Coordinates of N, CA, C and O and ligand atoms in Angstrom, one line a residue:
M993 N 62.6 1.9 36.9 CA 63.1 2.7 35.7 C 62.2 2.4 34.6 O 61.9 1.2 34.3
A994 N 61.8 3.4 33.9 CA 61.0 3.1 32.7 C 62.0 2.5 31.6 O 63.2 2.7 31.7
L995 N 61.4 1.9 30.6 CA 62.2 1.4 29.5 C 62.1 2.2 28.3 O 61.2 3.1 28.2
L996 N 63.1 2.0 27.4 CA 63.2 2.9 26.2 C 63.4 2.0 25.0 O 64.2 1.0 25.0
I997 N 62.6 2.3 23.9 CA 62.8 1.5 22.7 C 63.9 2.2 21.8 O 63.7 3.4 21.6
T998 N 64.9 1.5 21.4 CA 66.0 2.1 20.6 C 65.7 2.0 19.1 O 64.7 1.3 18.7
H999 N 66.6 2.6 18.4 CA 66.4 2.5 16.9 C 66.6 1.2 16.3 O 66.5 1.0 15.1
K1000 N 66.9 0.2 17.1 CA 67.0 -1.2 16.6 C 65.6 -1.7 16.2 O 65.4 -2.7 15.6
C1001 N 64.5 -1.0 16.7 CA 63.1 -1.4 16.5 C 62.8 -1.6 15.1 O 63.1 -0.7 14.3
T1002 N 62.1 -2.7 14.7 CA 61.7 -2.9 13.4 C 60.2 -2.7 13.2 O 59.7 -3.2 12.1
N1003 N 59.6 -2.2 14.2 CA 58.1 -1.9 14.1 C 57.3 -3.2 13.9 O 56.4 -3.2 13.1
C1004 N 57.7 -4.3 14.5 CA 57.1 -5.6 14.3 C 55.8 -5.7 15.0 O 55.0 -6.6 14.7
D1005 N 55.5 -4.8 16.0 CA 54.2 -4.8 16.7 C 54.1 -5.9 17.8 O 53.0 -6.2 18.3
M1006 N 55.1 -6.6 18.1 CA 55.0 -7.7 19.1 C 54.7 -7.2 20.5 O 54.0 -7.7 21.3
C1007 N 55.4 -6.0 20.8 CA 55.3 -5.5 22.1 C 54.0 -4.8 22.5 O 53.5 -4.9 23.6
L1008 N 53.5 -4.0 21.5 CA 52.4 -3.1 21.8 C 51.2 -3.8 22.6 O 50.8 -3.4 23.6
P1009 N 50.7 -4.9 22.0 CA 49.5 -5.5 22.7 C 49.8 -6.2 24.0 O 48.9 -6.5 24.8
E1010 N 51.1 -6.4 24.3 CA 51.5 -7.1 25.5 C 51.7 -6.2 26.7 O 51.7 -6.7 27.9
C1011 N 51.8 -4.9 26.5 CA 52.1 -4.0 27.7 C 50.8 -3.9 28.5 O 49.8 -3.5 28.1
P1012 N 50.9 -4.3 29.8 CA 49.7 -4.2 30.7 C 49.3 -2.8 31.1 O 48.2 -2.6 31.6
N1013 N 50.1 -1.8 30.7 CA 49.8 -0.4 31.1 C 49.5 0.4 29.9 O 49.3 1.6 30.0
E1014 N 49.4 -0.2 28.7 CA 49.2 0.5 27.5 C 50.2 1.7 27.3 O 49.8 2.8 26.9
A1015 N 51.4 1.4 27.7 CA 52.5 2.4 27.6 C 53.2 2.5 26.3 O 53.9 3.5 26.0
I1016 N 52.9 1.5 25.4 CA 53.6 1.5 24.1 C 52.7 2.0 23.0 O 51.5 1.6 23.0
S1017 N 53.3 2.8 22.1 CA 52.5 3.3 21.0 C 53.4 3.4 19.8 O 54.6 3.2 19.9
I1018 N 52.7 3.6 18.6 CA 53.5 3.7 17.4 C 53.9 5.2 17.3 O 53.1 6.1 17.2
G1019 N 55.3 5.4 17.2 CA 55.8 6.7 17.1 C 56.0 7.1 15.6 O 55.5 6.4 14.7
D1020 N 56.6 8.2 15.4 CA 56.8 8.7 14.0 C 57.7 7.7 13.2 O 57.4 7.5 12.1
E1021 N 58.7 7.2 13.9 CA 59.6 6.2 13.1 C 59.6 4.8 13.7 O 59.7 3.9 13.0
I1022 N 59.6 4.8 15.0 CA 59.6 3.5 15.7 C 58.6 3.5 16.8 O 58.0 4.5 17.2
Y1023 N 58.4 2.4 17.4 CA 57.5 2.3 18.6 C 58.1 3.0 19.8 O 59.4 3.1 19.9
V1024 N 57.3 3.6 20.6 CA 57.8 4.4 21.7 C 57.1 3.9 23.0 O 55.9 3.5 23.0
I1025 N 57.8 4.2 24.1 CA 57.2 3.9 25.5 C 57.0 5.2 26.2 O 57.9 6.0 26.2
D1026 N 55.8 5.4 26.7 CA 55.5 6.6 27.5 C 56.1 6.3 28.9 O 55.6 5.4 29.7
P1027 N 57.1 7.1 29.3 CA 57.8 6.8 30.6 C 56.9 7.1 31.8 O 57.1 6.6 32.9
I1028 N 55.8 7.8 31.6 CA 54.8 8.1 32.7 C 54.0 6.8 33.0 O 53.5 6.6 34.0
L1029 N 53.9 6.0 32.0 CA 53.0 4.8 32.1 C 53.8 3.5 32.3 O 53.2 2.5 32.7
C1030 N 55.1 3.5 32.0 CA 55.9 2.3 32.1 C 56.3 2.1 33.6 O 56.9 2.9 34.2
T1031 N 55.9 0.9 34.1 CA 56.3 0.5 35.5 C 57.3 -0.6 35.5 O 57.6 -1.2 36.5
E1032 N 57.9 -0.8 34.3 CA 58.8 -2.0 34.1 C 58.1 -3.3 34.4 O 58.7 -4.2 34.9
C1033 N 56.8 -3.2 34.3 CA 55.9 -4.3 34.5 C 55.7 -4.7 36.0 O 55.1 -5.7 36.3
V1034 N 56.2 -3.9 36.9 CA 56.0 -4.1 38.3 C 54.5 -4.1 38.6 O 53.8 -3.3 38.0
G1035 N 54.1 -5.1 39.3 CA 52.6 -5.2 39.6 C 52.0 -6.2 38.7 O 50.9 -6.7 39.0
H1036 N 52.6 -6.5 37.6 CA 52.0 -7.5 36.6 C 52.9 -8.7 36.4 O 52.5 -9.9 36.5
Y1037 N 54.2 -8.5 36.1 CA 55.1 -9.6 35.8 C 56.4 -9.4 36.5 O 56.8 -8.3 36.9
D1038 N 57.2 -10.5 36.6 CA 58.5 -10.5 37.3 C 59.5 -9.8 36.4 O 60.5 -9.2 36.9
T1039 N 59.3 -9.8 35.1 CA 60.3 -9.1 34.2 C 59.5 -8.3 33.2 O 58.4 -8.6 32.9
P1040 N 60.2 -7.3 32.6 CA 59.5 -6.5 31.6 C 59.0 -7.3 30.4 O 59.8 -7.9 29.7
T1041 N 57.7 -7.4 30.2 CA 57.2 -8.3 29.2 C 57.5 -7.8 27.7 O 57.7 -8.6 26.8
C1042 N 57.7 -6.5 27.5 CA 58.0 -6.0 26.2 C 59.4 -6.5 25.8 O 59.6 -6.9 24.6
Q1043 N 60.3 -6.5 26.8 CA 61.7 -7.0 26.5 C 61.6 -8.5 26.1 O 62.3 -9.0 25.3
K1044 N 60.7 -9.2 26.8 CA 60.6 -10.7 26.6 C 60.1 -11.0 25.2 O 60.6 -11.9 24.6
V1045 N 59.1 -10.2 24.8 CA 58.5 -10.6 23.5 C 59.3 -10.0 22.3 O 59.1 -10.4 21.2
C1046 N 60.1 -9.0 22.5 CA 60.8 -8.3 21.4 C 61.8 -9.2 20.8 O 62.7 -9.8 21.5
P1047 N 61.7 -9.5 19.5 CA 62.6 -10.4 18.8 C 64.0 -9.8 18.6 O 64.9 -10.6 18.2
I1048 N 64.2 -8.6 18.8 CA 65.5 -7.9 18.5 C 66.3 -7.8 19.8 O 65.8 -7.2 20.8
T1049 N 67.5 -8.4 19.8 CA 68.3 -8.3 21.0 C 68.7 -6.9 21.4 O 69.1 -6.1 20.5
N1050 N 68.6 -6.6 22.7 CA 68.9 -5.3 23.2 C 68.2 -4.1 22.5 O 68.7 -3.0 22.5
C1051 N 67.0 -4.4 22.0 CA 66.3 -3.3 21.4 C 65.6 -2.4 22.4 O 65.6 -1.2 22.3
I1052 N 65.2 -3.0 23.5 CA 64.5 -2.2 24.6 C 65.4 -2.2 25.8 O 65.8 -3.3 26.3
K1053 N 65.7 -1.0 26.3 CA 66.7 -0.8 27.3 C 66.1 0.0 28.4 O 65.2 0.8 28.2
P1054 N 66.8 0.0 29.6 CA 66.4 1.0 30.6 C 66.6 2.4 30.1 O 67.6 2.7 29.4
D1055 N 65.7 3.3 30.5 CA 65.8 4.7 30.1 C 66.6 5.5 31.1 O 66.1 5.7 32.2
P1056 N 67.8 5.9 30.7 CA 68.6 6.6 31.7 C 68.0 7.9 32.2 O 68.4 8.4 33.3
D1057 N 67.1 8.4 31.5 CA 66.5 9.7 31.9 C 65.3 9.5 32.8 O 64.7 10.5 33.3
H1058 N 64.9 8.3 33.0 CA 63.7 8.0 33.9 C 64.0 6.8 34.8 O 63.6 5.7 34.6
Q1059 N 64.8 7.2 35.8 CA 65.2 6.1 36.8 C 64.3 6.3 38.1 O 64.4 7.3 38.7
E1060 N 63.5 5.3 38.3 CA 62.7 5.3 39.5 C 63.1 4.1 40.4 O 63.6 3.1 40.0
T1061 N 62.7 4.2 41.7 CA 62.9 3.1 42.6 C 61.8 2.1 42.4 O 60.7 2.5 41.9
E1062 N 61.9 0.9 42.9 CA 60.8 -0.1 42.8 C 59.6 0.5 43.5 O 58.5 0.3 43.1
E1063 N 59.8 1.2 44.6 CA 58.7 1.7 45.4 C 57.9 2.7 44.5 O 56.7 2.7 44.5
Q1064 N 58.6 3.6 43.8 CA 58.0 4.5 42.9 C 57.2 3.8 41.8 O 56.1 4.3 41.4
L1065 N 57.8 2.7 41.3 CA 57.1 2.0 40.2 C 55.8 1.4 40.8 O 54.8 1.3 40.1
W1066 N 55.9 0.9 42.0 CA 54.6 0.3 42.6 C 53.6 1.4 42.8 O 52.4 1.2 42.5
E1067 N 54.0 2.6 43.2 CA 53.1 3.7 43.3 C 52.4 4.1 42.0 O 51.3 4.3 41.9
R1068 N 53.3 4.0 40.9 CA 52.7 4.3 39.6 C 51.7 3.2 39.2 O 50.7 3.5 38.6
F1069 N 52.1 2.0 39.5 CA 51.1 0.9 39.1 C 49.8 1.1 39.8 O 48.7 1.0 39.2
V1070 N 49.8 1.5 41.1 CA 48.6 1.7 41.8 C 47.8 2.9 41.2 O 46.6 2.8 41.0
M1071 N 48.5 4.0 40.9 CA 47.9 5.1 40.3 C 47.2 4.8 39.0 O 46.0 5.1 38.8
I1072 N 47.9 4.1 38.1 CA 47.4 3.8 36.8 C 46.1 2.9 36.9 O 45.1 3.2 36.3
H1073 N 46.2 1.9 37.7 CA 45.1 0.9 37.8 C 44.0 1.4 38.7 O 42.8 1.0 38.4
H1074 N 44.3 2.3 39.6 CA 43.2 2.9 40.4 C 42.4 3.8 39.5 O 41.2 3.8 39.5
A1075 N 43.1 4.5 38.6 CA 42.4 5.4 37.7 C 41.5 4.6 36.7 O 40.4 5.0 36.4
D1076 N 42.0 3.5 36.3 CA 41.2 2.6 35.4 C 39.9 2.2 36.1 O 38.8 2.3 35.5
K1077 N 40.0 1.9 37.4 CA 38.8 1.5 38.1 C 37.8 2.7 38.2 O 36.6 2.5 38.1
L1078 N 38.3 3.9 38.5 CA 37.5 5.0 38.6 C 36.7 5.3 37.3 O 35.6 5.7 37.3
E1079 N 37.5 5.1 36.2 CA 36.9 5.4 34.9 C 35.8 4.3 34.6 O 35.0 4.4 33.7
G1080 N 35.9 3.2 35.3 CA 35.0 2.1 35.1 C 35.2 1.3 33.9 O 34.4 0.7 33.3
Ligands
SF4_808 FE1 54.9 -1.8 29.2 FE2 56.1 -3.4 30.9 FE3 57.4 -2.7 28.7 FE4 57.0 -0.9 30.6 S1 58.3 -2.7 30.8 S2 56.6 -0.6 28.4 S3 55.0 -1.5 31.5 S4 55.5 -4.0 28.9
SF4_809 FE1 60.0 -2.7 18.0 FE2 60.8 -4.8 19.6 FE3 58.4 -3.6 19.8 FE4 58.9 -5.1 17.7 S1 58.8 -5.9 19.8 S2 57.9 -3.1 17.7 S3 61.1 -4.6 17.4 S4 60.3 -2.7 20.3

């Protein structure tokens, strides 16, 4: 499942540099996660690192509109990082 940044976000910038997939960016009002790039940190960490570093409790939550199986998240991880290698 991709994760979602809620309006509790204070734009502190702690999460953005920590995402291994560069899925987080600065949105119009708050930081946003691209659900196409979020693997819930599968392939990199045991738990979602953005949730770990975010200082606001329950600010980053599972995105109910983007529910994937662990297998799909692994496939996404391979796709993203295989593409990185091709781009060199
Ligand atoms: Fe990035 Fe991991 Fe957070 Fe998804 S869960 S946005 S991959 S840090
Ligand atoms: Fe927003 Fe939390 Fe990211 Fe800070 S760490 S920018 S509060 S989502």
